[in-house]
């Protein structure tokens, strides 16, 4: 590295001399101009060169990379920015059975809310509302997406358990592990994931950072 640094510095000095000669500030070898003047001129142009290099930035041709992952990040300025998910709505064929599965397998807490006694599963600062297929018949205000379907979701949950503990727990619950452990890229970087499916066939990923 010392030899490379010395070569780089020497090459830089040579470039500075060329630039100085082109601007008429340093005489070529054998021309008029004493050594002190040439050294001062070289020092002056080195300072200019360092200043130009430090203040001029080439235009970015690609978005910056996240420090925690290899994923590309692109930020767009808008009037406001969302902070996090509050809840999602999961359309399901059997609310009772689905709630029991998520309680038993993922440790969520069942809640009943609203005048229609809807069912939710809470965990952390988020929750999943369980919406039965055909809910509009009994709960006209509970609209959903354009396509009302059970088993079309792909969900990823984070746990503080170890990957081995995740695998052992899923197996103990009688849940088939469809893939894992595998390394995936989440919102915070690389994580170790196991995949399974809930009762409606939704893909459920349980991941560990």
Short mmCIF file of C-alpha atoms in Angstrom, two decimals:
data_model
loop_
_atom_site.label_atom_id
_atom_site.label_comp_id
_atom_site.label_asym_id
_atom_site.label_seq_id
_atom_site.Cartn_x
_atom_site.Cartn_y
_atom_site.Cartn_z
CA UNK A 1 0.00 0.00 0.00
CA UNK A 2 2.97 2.40 0.72
CA UNK A 3 4.34 1.90 -2.78
CA UNK A 4 0.91 2.44 -4.30
CA UNK A 5 0.41 5.64 -2.26
CA UNK A 6 3.84 6.93 -3.30
CA UNK A 7 3.10 6.17 -6.97
CA UNK A 8 -0.31 7.92 -6.72
CA UNK A 9 1.24 11.00 -5.11
CA UNK A 10 4.00 11.16 -7.75
CA UNK A 11 1.46 10.84 -10.55
CA UNK A 12 -0.63 13.60 -9.00
CA UNK A 13 2.41 15.88 -8.78
CA UNK A 14 3.16 15.21 -12.42
CA UNK A 15 -0.40 16.13 -13.38
CA UNK A 16 -0.10 19.33 -11.34
CA UNK A 17 3.12 20.29 -13.10
CA UNK A 18 1.49 19.74 -16.50
CA UNK A 19 -1.50 21.86 -15.53
CA UNK A 20 0.77 24.58 -14.16
CA UNK A 21 2.93 24.63 -17.30
CA UNK A 22 -0.19 24.87 -19.47
CA UNK A 23 -1.27 27.92 -17.49
CA UNK A 24 2.20 29.47 -17.75
CA UNK A 25 2.89 29.41 -14.04
CA UNK A 26 5.84 26.98 -13.96
CA UNK A 27 8.62 26.96 -16.49
CA UNK A 28 9.55 23.73 -18.24
CA UNK A 29 12.89 22.11 -17.49
CA UNK A 30 15.69 24.34 -18.71
CA UNK A 31 13.46 27.42 -18.94
CA UNK A 32 13.69 30.52 -16.80
CA UNK A 33 12.27 30.31 -13.31
CA UNK A 34 14.04 29.37 -10.12
CA UNK A 35 13.38 26.27 -8.01
CA UNK A 36 11.61 28.19 -5.23
CA UNK A 37 9.12 29.72 -7.66
CA UNK A 38 8.43 26.34 -9.23
CA UNK A 39 7.93 24.67 -5.84
CA UNK A 40 5.58 27.45 -4.73
CA UNK A 41 3.60 27.17 -7.97
CA UNK A 42 3.35 23.40 -7.61
CA UNK A 43 2.13 23.72 -4.02
CA UNK A 44 -0.44 26.33 -5.06
CA UNK A 45 -1.87 24.14 -7.81
CA UNK A 46 -1.90 21.09 -5.58
CA UNK A 47 -4.09 23.07 -3.16
CA UNK A 48 -6.39 24.06 -6.04
CA UNK A 49 -6.54 20.47 -7.27
CA UNK A 50 -7.46 19.12 -3.81
CA UNK A 51 -10.11 21.81 -3.42
CA UNK A 52 -11.65 21.03 -6.81
CA UNK A 53 -11.62 17.30 -6.09
CA UNK A 54 -13.29 17.77 -2.69
CA UNK A 55 -15.99 20.17 -3.89
CA UNK A 56 -16.88 18.65 -7.24
CA UNK A 57 -19.06 15.56 -7.07
CA UNK A 58 -19.88 13.47 -10.15
CA UNK A 59 -23.63 13.06 -10.73
CA UNK A 60 -25.11 9.93 -9.22
CA UNK A 61 -26.03 7.37 -11.85
CA UNK A 62 -27.77 5.00 -9.42
CA UNK A 63 -29.59 5.28 -6.08
CA UNK A 64 -27.54 4.89 -2.89
CA UNK A 65 -27.31 1.49 -1.27
CA UNK A 66 -28.67 0.75 2.17
CA UNK A 67 -25.99 0.27 4.82
CA UNK A 68 -27.81 -2.82 6.04
CA UNK A 69 -28.50 -4.61 2.78
CA UNK A 70 -27.60 -4.86 -0.88
CA UNK A 71 -31.07 -3.61 -1.88
CA UNK A 72 -31.22 -0.40 -3.90
CA UNK A 73 -32.96 2.52 -2.17
CA UNK A 74 -34.83 5.26 -4.06
CA UNK A 75 -36.36 8.14 -2.15
CA UNK A 76 -38.85 10.56 -3.65
CA UNK A 77 -39.83 13.81 -1.95
CA UNK A 78 -43.57 14.01 -1.25
CA UNK A 79 -45.84 16.10 0.94
CA UNK A 80 -45.71 13.49 3.70
CA UNK A 81 -44.28 10.04 4.34
CA UNK A 82 -45.90 7.04 6.00
CA UNK A 83 -44.19 5.59 9.05
CA UNK A 84 -45.32 1.98 9.42
CA UNK A 85 -48.12 -0.51 8.98
CA UNK A 86 -50.93 -0.20 11.50
CA UNK A 87 -52.96 -3.23 10.45
CA UNK A 88 -53.75 -5.41 7.48
CA UNK A 89 -56.99 -7.20 6.66
CA UNK A 90 -56.80 -10.91 5.93
CA UNK A 91 -59.73 -12.41 4.07
CA UNK A 92 -60.33 -15.93 5.33
CA UNK A 93 -62.78 -18.80 4.97
CA UNK A 94 -63.08 -19.54 8.68
CA UNK A 95 -62.35 -16.72 11.15
CA UNK A 96 -62.41 -18.95 14.21
CA UNK A 97 -60.04 -21.55 12.78
CA UNK A 98 -57.70 -18.92 11.36
CA UNK A 99 -57.53 -17.05 14.67
CA UNK A 100 -56.75 -20.26 16.52
CA UNK A 101 -53.94 -21.10 14.06
CA UNK A 102 -52.22 -17.73 14.44
CA UNK A 103 -52.60 -17.86 18.22
CA UNK A 104 -51.08 -21.33 18.44
CA UNK A 105 -48.37 -21.06 15.79
CA UNK A 106 -47.29 -17.42 15.96
CA UNK A 107 -48.32 -16.46 19.50
CA UNK A 108 -50.71 -13.66 18.51
CA UNK A 109 -53.46 -12.38 20.81
CA UNK A 110 -57.08 -12.49 19.72
CA UNK A 111 -59.25 -9.39 20.17
CA UNK A 112 -62.88 -8.50 19.43
CA UNK A 113 -63.61 -4.93 18.36
CA UNK A 114 -66.30 -2.66 16.92
CA UNK A 115 -70.08 -2.82 16.92
CA UNK A 116 -70.01 -5.83 14.56
CA UNK A 117 -67.68 -7.78 16.87
CA UNK A 118 -64.95 -8.17 14.31
CA UNK A 119 -61.95 -10.34 15.13
CA UNK A 120 -58.35 -9.15 15.18
CA UNK A 121 -54.98 -10.69 16.02
CA UNK A 122 -52.55 -8.34 17.74
CA UNK A 123 -48.76 -8.60 17.99
CA UNK A 124 -46.24 -5.87 18.77
CA UNK A 125 -47.74 -2.53 17.70
CA UNK A 126 -49.66 -4.03 14.78
CA UNK A 127 -52.67 -6.23 14.20
CA UNK A 128 -54.36 -8.37 11.59
CA UNK A 129 -58.10 -8.01 11.12
CA UNK A 130 -59.72 -11.28 10.08
CA UNK A 131 -62.44 -10.67 7.54
CA UNK A 132 -64.68 -13.59 6.55
CA UNK A 133 -65.33 -14.15 2.86
CA UNK A 134 -68.76 -12.70 2.05
CA UNK A 135 -68.64 -10.32 5.04
CA UNK A 136 -70.76 -7.69 3.27
CA UNK A 137 -73.88 -9.78 3.76
CA UNK A 138 -73.74 -9.35 7.55
CA UNK A 139 -71.45 -6.33 7.81
CA UNK A 140 -72.22 -3.98 4.86
CA UNK A 141 -69.58 -1.46 5.87
CA UNK A 142 -66.71 -3.94 5.80
CA UNK A 143 -65.47 -3.41 2.26
CA UNK A 144 -62.27 -4.97 0.99
CA UNK A 145 -60.04 -5.02 -2.07
CA UNK A 146 -61.33 -5.46 -5.60
CA UNK A 147 -60.63 -9.19 -5.43
CA UNK A 148 -62.05 -10.88 -2.35
CA UNK A 149 -60.00 -14.03 -1.96
CA UNK A 150 -58.64 -16.20 0.81
CA UNK A 151 -55.14 -17.63 0.51
CA UNK A 152 -53.65 -14.94 -1.75
CA UNK A 153 -51.40 -13.25 0.80
CA UNK A 154 -47.62 -13.42 1.29
CA UNK A 155 -46.74 -12.32 4.83
CA UNK A 156 -43.43 -12.00 6.64
CA UNK A 157 -43.16 -11.87 10.44
CA UNK A 158 -40.05 -11.11 12.52
CA UNK A 159 -39.19 -12.90 15.73
CA UNK A 160 -36.44 -12.62 18.32
CA UNK A 161 -36.13 -16.40 18.50
CA UNK A 162 -33.25 -18.19 16.81
CA UNK A 163 -33.73 -19.93 13.46
CA UNK A 164 -33.35 -23.31 15.20
CA UNK A 165 -36.06 -22.36 17.69
CA UNK A 166 -38.36 -21.28 14.86
CA UNK A 167 -37.89 -24.58 13.06
CA UNK A 168 -38.42 -26.63 16.20
CA UNK A 169 -41.56 -24.69 17.14
CA UNK A 170 -43.17 -25.02 13.72
CA UNK A 171 -42.44 -28.73 13.69
CA UNK A 172 -43.86 -29.07 17.21
CA UNK A 173 -47.06 -27.38 16.06
CA UNK A 174 -47.39 -29.87 13.24
CA UNK A 175 -46.87 -27.16 10.62
CA UNK A 176 -45.15 -28.22 7.41
CA UNK A 177 -42.06 -26.15 6.62
CA UNK A 178 -42.11 -25.56 2.88
CA UNK A 179 -38.66 -23.90 2.75
CA UNK A 180 -35.89 -22.90 5.12
CA UNK A 181 -33.70 -22.01 6.67
CA UNK A 182 -32.86 -19.65 3.80
CA UNK A 183 -31.26 -16.21 3.69
CA UNK A 184 -33.53 -13.42 2.47
CA UNK A 185 -33.36 -9.64 2.34
CA UNK A 186 -35.84 -7.81 4.56
CA UNK A 187 -36.45 -4.17 5.38
CA UNK A 188 -33.41 -4.12 7.70
CA UNK A 189 -31.06 -6.32 5.71
CA UNK A 190 -30.22 -10.01 5.60
CA UNK A 191 -32.38 -12.39 7.61
CA UNK A 192 -32.87 -16.12 8.04
CA UNK A 193 -36.34 -17.33 7.07
CA UNK A 194 -38.58 -20.37 7.33
CA UNK A 195 -41.71 -20.65 5.20
CA UNK A 196 -45.02 -22.35 5.85
CA UNK A 197 -48.71 -21.89 4.97
CA UNK A 198 -51.71 -21.06 7.10
CA UNK A 199 -55.08 -22.82 6.84
CA UNK A 200 -56.14 -20.88 3.72
CA UNK A 201 -52.80 -21.36 1.99
CA UNK A 202 -51.38 -17.89 2.62
CA UNK A 203 -47.60 -17.97 2.48
CA UNK A 204 -46.20 -17.22 5.94
CA UNK A 205 -42.54 -16.34 6.40
CA UNK A 206 -41.04 -16.34 9.89
CA UNK A 207 -37.71 -14.53 9.86
CA UNK A 208 -34.84 -13.75 12.23
CA UNK A 209 -32.37 -10.85 11.82
#
